[in-house]
Amino acid sequence: RVAQADAARYPGFQLSGSLGLRALTLGTLSGGASVANALLASVSVPLFDGGAARAQVRVQQATLEQARLNYEATVLVALKDVEDALVSLQGNRERLARLQAAAGAAGNADLLARQRYASGLIDFRAVLETQRTLLLTQDSVESTRASLSADHVRLYKALGGGWTRALESPQPPA
């Protein structure tokens, strides 16, 4: 549209023509003298518009620049969304690995506490405490797995996923 607004500032030229047959009687139509033609030319020149054409060019340039900046901002937001999703995904993967190791250690501690209780070396409160620690750690593992799944979904959407096509194209009413 910038080019259109800029072109409106300059003179315009238009050519049109027509070709046909003209005769007073049907018999004289076949002769070369019955050919009629016309060629028209027109020129339009904006004489004085008070700077409106230049202003229109500037408006179109500003509109184009605004559209470019909006597009750039949209791309930057999309890149930020992808980066945030990747960072969260990586962080939750590392957290899951640490929690799984902690859950394994808590399971070993629980087994050891049960054996020590069976031998009479500790009271049952210590066994209950190791079981509580094991359950809390396992709960954290499952919570982190859920967060990891949510991170996968967030990454998929940030990369443009989630768009579905209609299975059937709508039929116009009959």
PDB file of C-alpha atoms in Angstrom:
ATOM      1  CA  ARG A   1       0.000   0.000   0.000  1.00  0.00           C
ATOM      2  CA  VAL A   2       2.965   2.279   0.425  1.00  0.00           C
ATOM      3  CA  ALA A   3       3.716   1.954  -3.289  1.00  0.00           C
ATOM      4  CA  GLN A   4       0.082   2.705  -4.151  1.00  0.00           C
ATOM      5  CA  ALA A   5       0.072   5.808  -1.970  1.00  0.00           C
ATOM      6  CA  ASP A   6       3.379   6.921  -3.477  1.00  0.00           C
ATOM      7  CA  ALA A   7       2.148   6.324  -7.039  1.00  0.00           C
ATOM      8  CA  ALA A   8      -0.937   8.461  -6.357  1.00  0.00           C
ATOM      9  CA  ARG A   9       1.367  11.478  -6.008  1.00  0.00           C
ATOM     10  CA  TYR A  10       2.479  11.294  -9.653  1.00  0.00           C
ATOM     11  CA  PRO A  11       0.602  11.855 -12.921  1.00  0.00           C
ATOM     12  CA  GLY A  12      -1.463   8.975 -14.220  1.00  0.00           C
ATOM     13  CA  PHE A  13      -1.792   7.970 -17.855  1.00  0.00           C
ATOM     14  CA  GLN A  14      -4.588   5.924 -19.326  1.00  0.00           C
ATOM     15  CA  LEU A  15      -5.069   4.634 -22.861  1.00  0.00           C
ATOM     16  CA  SER A  16      -8.228   2.988 -24.118  1.00  0.00           C
ATOM     17  CA  GLY A  17      -9.322   2.006 -27.554  1.00  0.00           C
ATOM     18  CA  SER A  18     -12.110   0.378 -29.483  1.00  0.00           C
ATOM     19  CA  LEU A  19     -12.408  -1.276 -32.843  1.00  0.00           C
ATOM     20  CA  GLY A  20     -15.638  -2.063 -34.662  1.00  0.00           C
ATOM     21  CA  LEU A  21     -17.563  -2.018 -37.922  1.00  0.00           C
ATOM     22  CA  ARG A  22     -19.827   0.790 -39.041  1.00  0.00           C
ATOM     23  CA  ALA A  23     -21.978   0.900 -42.180  1.00  0.00           C
ATOM     24  CA  LEU A  24     -25.270   2.333 -43.340  1.00  0.00           C
ATOM     25  CA  THR A  25     -26.287  -0.870 -45.121  1.00  0.00           C
ATOM     26  CA  LEU A  26     -25.554  -4.502 -44.529  1.00  0.00           C
ATOM     27  CA  GLY A  27     -23.823  -4.886 -47.888  1.00  0.00           C
ATOM     28  CA  THR A  28     -21.173  -2.271 -47.182  1.00  0.00           C
ATOM     29  CA  LEU A  29     -20.061  -3.939 -43.928  1.00  0.00           C
ATOM     30  CA  SER A  30     -17.547  -6.146 -45.706  1.00  0.00           C
ATOM     31  CA  GLY A  31     -15.583  -3.237 -47.164  1.00  0.00           C
ATOM     32  CA  GLY A  32     -12.523  -1.751 -45.538  1.00  0.00           C
ATOM     33  CA  ALA A  33     -14.233   1.642 -45.280  1.00  0.00           C
ATOM     34  CA  SER A  34     -16.654   0.291 -42.708  1.00  0.00           C
ATOM     35  CA  VAL A  35     -13.969  -0.226 -40.036  1.00  0.00           C
ATOM     36  CA  ALA A  36     -14.363   2.209 -37.191  1.00  0.00           C
ATOM     37  CA  ASN A  37     -11.781   2.719 -34.524  1.00  0.00           C
ATOM     38  CA  ALA A  38     -11.133   5.060 -31.682  1.00  0.00           C
ATOM     39  CA  LEU A  39      -8.164   5.651 -29.444  1.00  0.00           C
ATOM     40  CA  LEU A  40      -8.512   7.695 -26.312  1.00  0.00           C
ATOM     41  CA  ALA A  41      -5.789   8.903 -24.040  1.00  0.00           C
ATOM     42  CA  SER A  42      -6.198  10.620 -20.730  1.00  0.00           C
ATOM     43  CA  VAL A  43      -3.791  12.141 -18.260  1.00  0.00           C
ATOM     44  CA  SER A  44      -4.599  12.916 -14.658  1.00  0.00           C
ATOM     45  CA  VAL A  45      -2.286  15.180 -12.739  1.00  0.00           C
ATOM     46  CA  PRO A  46      -2.738  16.009  -9.073  1.00  0.00           C
ATOM     47  CA  LEU A  47      -2.296  19.765  -9.069  1.00  0.00           C
ATOM     48  CA  PHE A  48      -2.582  20.725  -5.416  1.00  0.00           C
ATOM     49  CA  ASP A  49      -3.669  18.485  -2.601  1.00  0.00           C
ATOM     50  CA  GLY A  50      -2.197  20.384   0.322  1.00  0.00           C
ATOM     51  CA  GLY A  51       0.327  17.626   1.045  1.00  0.00           C
ATOM     52  CA  ALA A  52      -2.381  14.989   1.476  1.00  0.00           C
ATOM     53  CA  ALA A  53      -0.657  12.546  -0.891  1.00  0.00           C
ATOM     54  CA  ARG A  54       2.642  12.817   0.971  1.00  0.00           C
ATOM     55  CA  ALA A  55       0.823  12.467   4.263  1.00  0.00           C
ATOM     56  CA  GLN A  56      -0.905   9.355   2.943  1.00  0.00           C
ATOM     57  CA  VAL A  57       2.490   7.897   1.987  1.00  0.00           C
ATOM     58  CA  ARG A  58       3.774   8.580   5.512  1.00  0.00           C
ATOM     59  CA  VAL A  59       0.633   7.025   7.020  1.00  0.00           C
ATOM     60  CA  GLN A  60       1.128   3.885   4.944  1.00  0.00           C
ATOM     61  CA  GLN A  61       4.822   3.739   5.860  1.00  0.00           C
ATOM     62  CA  ALA A  62       3.947   4.101   9.553  1.00  0.00           C
ATOM     63  CA  THR A  63       1.308   1.375   9.229  1.00  0.00           C
ATOM     64  CA  LEU A  64       3.854  -0.907   7.584  1.00  0.00           C
ATOM     65  CA  GLU A  65       6.419  -0.195  10.310  1.00  0.00           C
ATOM     66  CA  GLN A  66       3.829  -0.847  13.023  1.00  0.00           C
ATOM     67  CA  ALA A  67       2.922  -4.185  11.436  1.00  0.00           C
ATOM     68  CA  ARG A  68       6.612  -5.117  11.260  1.00  0.00           C
ATOM     69  CA  LEU A  69       7.143  -4.221  14.921  1.00  0.00           C
ATOM     70  CA  ASN A  70       4.032  -6.166  15.972  1.00  0.00           C
ATOM     71  CA  TYR A  71       5.284  -9.194  14.061  1.00  0.00           C
ATOM     72  CA  GLU A  72       8.723  -8.866  15.635  1.00  0.00           C
ATOM     73  CA  ALA A  73       7.191  -8.625  19.118  1.00  0.00           C
ATOM     74  CA  THR A  74       5.055 -11.699  18.448  1.00  0.00           C
ATOM     75  CA  VAL A  75       8.102 -13.676  17.323  1.00  0.00           C
ATOM     76  CA  LEU A  76      10.051 -12.600  20.421  1.00  0.00           C
ATOM     77  CA  VAL A  77       7.193 -13.636  22.720  1.00  0.00           C
ATOM     78  CA  ALA A  78       6.988 -16.999  20.947  1.00  0.00           C
ATOM     79  CA  LEU A  79      10.742 -17.533  21.327  1.00  0.00           C
ATOM     80  CA  LYS A  80      10.520 -16.620  25.009  1.00  0.00           C
ATOM     81  CA  ASP A  81       7.675 -19.114  25.498  1.00  0.00           C
ATOM     82  CA  VAL A  82       9.735 -21.867  23.861  1.00  0.00           C
ATOM     83  CA  GLU A  83      12.822 -20.999  25.888  1.00  0.00           C
ATOM     84  CA  ASP A  84      10.844 -20.894  29.147  1.00  0.00           C
ATOM     85  CA  ALA A  85       9.281 -24.267  28.389  1.00  0.00           C
ATOM     86  CA  LEU A  86      12.686 -25.798  27.582  1.00  0.00           C
ATOM     87  CA  VAL A  87      14.267 -24.395  30.760  1.00  0.00           C
ATOM     88  CA  SER A  88      11.388 -25.691  32.879  1.00  0.00           C
ATOM     89  CA  LEU A  89      11.554 -29.080  31.173  1.00  0.00           C
ATOM     90  CA  GLN A  90      15.296 -29.392  31.791  1.00  0.00           C
ATOM     91  CA  GLY A  91      14.954 -28.261  35.411  1.00  0.00           C
ATOM     92  CA  ASN A  92      12.214 -30.793  36.106  1.00  0.00           C
ATOM     93  CA  ARG A  93      14.224 -33.576  34.447  1.00  0.00           C
ATOM     94  CA  GLU A  94      17.166 -32.832  36.730  1.00  0.00           C
ATOM     95  CA  ARG A  95      14.869 -32.564  39.760  1.00  0.00           C
ATOM     96  CA  LEU A  96      13.237 -35.896  38.869  1.00  0.00           C
ATOM     97  CA  ALA A  97      16.635 -37.614  38.667  1.00  0.00           C
ATOM     98  CA  ARG A  98      17.612 -36.255  42.109  1.00  0.00           C
ATOM     99  CA  LEU A  99      14.261 -37.201  43.632  1.00  0.00           C
ATOM    100  CA  GLN A 100      14.424 -40.718  42.194  1.00  0.00           C
ATOM    101  CA  ALA A 101      17.853 -41.155  43.772  1.00  0.00           C
ATOM    102  CA  ALA A 102      16.481 -39.794  47.062  1.00  0.00           C
ATOM    103  CA  ALA A 103      13.490 -42.150  46.854  1.00  0.00           C
ATOM    104  CA  GLY A 104      15.862 -45.085  46.355  1.00  0.00           C
ATOM    105  CA  ALA A 105      17.881 -44.005  49.385  1.00  0.00           C
ATOM    106  CA  ALA A 106      14.677 -43.552  51.417  1.00  0.00           C
ATOM    107  CA  GLY A 107      13.570 -47.042  50.388  1.00  0.00           C
ATOM    108  CA  ASN A 108      16.911 -48.464  51.570  1.00  0.00           C
ATOM    109  CA  ALA A 109      16.603 -46.528  54.842  1.00  0.00           C
ATOM    110  CA  ASP A 110      13.087 -47.902  55.348  1.00  0.00           C
ATOM    111  CA  LEU A 111      14.274 -51.461  54.722  1.00  0.00           C
ATOM    112  CA  LEU A 112      17.171 -50.992  57.134  1.00  0.00           C
ATOM    113  CA  ALA A 113      14.861 -49.495  59.793  1.00  0.00           C
ATOM    114  CA  ARG A 114      12.472 -52.469  59.505  1.00  0.00           C
ATOM    115  CA  GLN A 115      15.359 -54.898  59.879  1.00  0.00           C
ATOM    116  CA  ARG A 116      16.689 -53.027  62.898  1.00  0.00           C
ATOM    117  CA  TYR A 117      13.191 -52.943  64.433  1.00  0.00           C
ATOM    118  CA  ALA A 118      12.821 -56.687  63.857  1.00  0.00           C
ATOM    119  CA  SER A 119      16.146 -57.174  65.653  1.00  0.00           C
ATOM    120  CA  GLY A 120      14.931 -55.024  68.535  1.00  0.00           C
ATOM    121  CA  LEU A 121      17.557 -52.325  68.066  1.00  0.00           C
ATOM    122  CA  ILE A 122      15.140 -49.384  67.493  1.00  0.00           C
ATOM    123  CA  ASP A 123      11.584 -48.514  68.443  1.00  0.00           C
ATOM    124  CA  PHE A 124       8.683 -48.371  65.978  1.00  0.00           C
ATOM    125  CA  ARG A 125       8.694 -44.554  65.830  1.00  0.00           C
ATOM    126  CA  ALA A 126      11.935 -44.669  63.846  1.00  0.00           C
ATOM    127  CA  VAL A 127      10.317 -47.086  61.378  1.00  0.00           C
ATOM    128  CA  LEU A 128       7.325 -44.782  61.025  1.00  0.00           C
ATOM    129  CA  GLU A 129       9.617 -41.805  60.438  1.00  0.00           C
ATOM    130  CA  THR A 130      11.525 -43.600  57.654  1.00  0.00           C
ATOM    131  CA  GLN A 131       8.214 -44.648  56.073  1.00  0.00           C
ATOM    132  CA  ARG A 132       6.973 -41.054  56.220  1.00  0.00           C
ATOM    133  CA  THR A 133      10.187 -39.866  54.538  1.00  0.00           C
ATOM    134  CA  LEU A 134       9.845 -42.557  51.866  1.00  0.00           C
ATOM    135  CA  LEU A 135       6.222 -41.630  51.131  1.00  0.00           C
ATOM    136  CA  LEU A 136       7.000 -37.904  50.975  1.00  0.00           C
ATOM    137  CA  THR A 137       9.862 -38.571  48.568  1.00  0.00           C
ATOM    138  CA  GLN A 138       7.702 -40.821  46.382  1.00  0.00           C
ATOM    139  CA  ASP A 139       4.993 -38.146  46.377  1.00  0.00           C
ATOM    140  CA  SER A 140       7.558 -35.573  45.229  1.00  0.00           C
ATOM    141  CA  VAL A 141       8.697 -37.939  42.455  1.00  0.00           C
ATOM    142  CA  GLU A 142       5.137 -38.309  41.153  1.00  0.00           C
ATOM    143  CA  SER A 143       4.468 -34.580  41.451  1.00  0.00           C
ATOM    144  CA  THR A 144       7.607 -33.868  39.436  1.00  0.00           C
ATOM    145  CA  ARG A 145       6.539 -36.411  36.805  1.00  0.00           C
ATOM    146  CA  ALA A 146       3.226 -34.552  36.484  1.00  0.00           C
ATOM    147  CA  SER A 147       5.110 -31.255  36.138  1.00  0.00           C
ATOM    148  CA  LEU A 148       7.326 -32.853  33.503  1.00  0.00           C
ATOM    149  CA  SER A 149       4.245 -33.914  31.525  1.00  0.00           C
ATOM    150  CA  ALA A 150       2.821 -30.395  31.806  1.00  0.00           C
ATOM    151  CA  ASP A 151       6.166 -29.026  30.586  1.00  0.00           C
ATOM    152  CA  HIS A 152       6.009 -31.286  27.526  1.00  0.00           C
ATOM    153  CA  VAL A 153       2.525 -29.962  26.746  1.00  0.00           C
ATOM    154  CA  ARG A 154       3.662 -26.353  27.272  1.00  0.00           C
ATOM    155  CA  LEU A 155       6.636 -26.915  24.932  1.00  0.00           C
ATOM    156  CA  TYR A 156       4.402 -28.547  22.319  1.00  0.00           C
ATOM    157  CA  LYS A 157       2.040 -25.582  22.400  1.00  0.00           C
ATOM    158  CA  ALA A 158       4.894 -23.053  22.375  1.00  0.00           C
ATOM    159  CA  LEU A 159       6.265 -24.712  19.239  1.00  0.00           C
ATOM    160  CA  GLY A 160       2.902 -24.261  17.540  1.00  0.00           C
ATOM    161  CA  GLY A 161       1.265 -27.553  18.377  1.00  0.00           C
ATOM    162  CA  GLY A 162      -2.307 -27.961  19.401  1.00  0.00           C
ATOM    163  CA  TRP A 163      -3.893 -26.907  16.140  1.00  0.00           C
ATOM    164  CA  THR A 164      -6.393 -29.459  14.930  1.00  0.00           C
ATOM    165  CA  ARG A 165      -8.104 -29.587  11.604  1.00  0.00           C
ATOM    166  CA  ALA A 166     -11.778 -30.258  11.282  1.00  0.00           C
ATOM    167  CA  LEU A 167     -12.363 -33.831  10.206  1.00  0.00           C
ATOM    168  CA  GLU A 168     -15.186 -32.829   7.917  1.00  0.00           C
ATOM    169  CA  SER A 169     -15.455 -29.651   5.954  1.00  0.00           C
ATOM    170  CA  PRO A 170     -18.695 -27.835   6.708  1.00  0.00           C
ATOM    171  CA  GLN A 171     -21.334 -28.264   4.041  1.00  0.00           C
ATOM    172  CA  PRO A 172     -23.266 -25.184   2.914  1.00  0.00           C
ATOM    173  CA  PRO A 173     -26.993 -25.335   3.620  1.00  0.00           C
ATOM    174  CA  ALA A 174     -29.015 -26.704   0.714  1.00  0.00           C
TER     175      ALA A 174
END
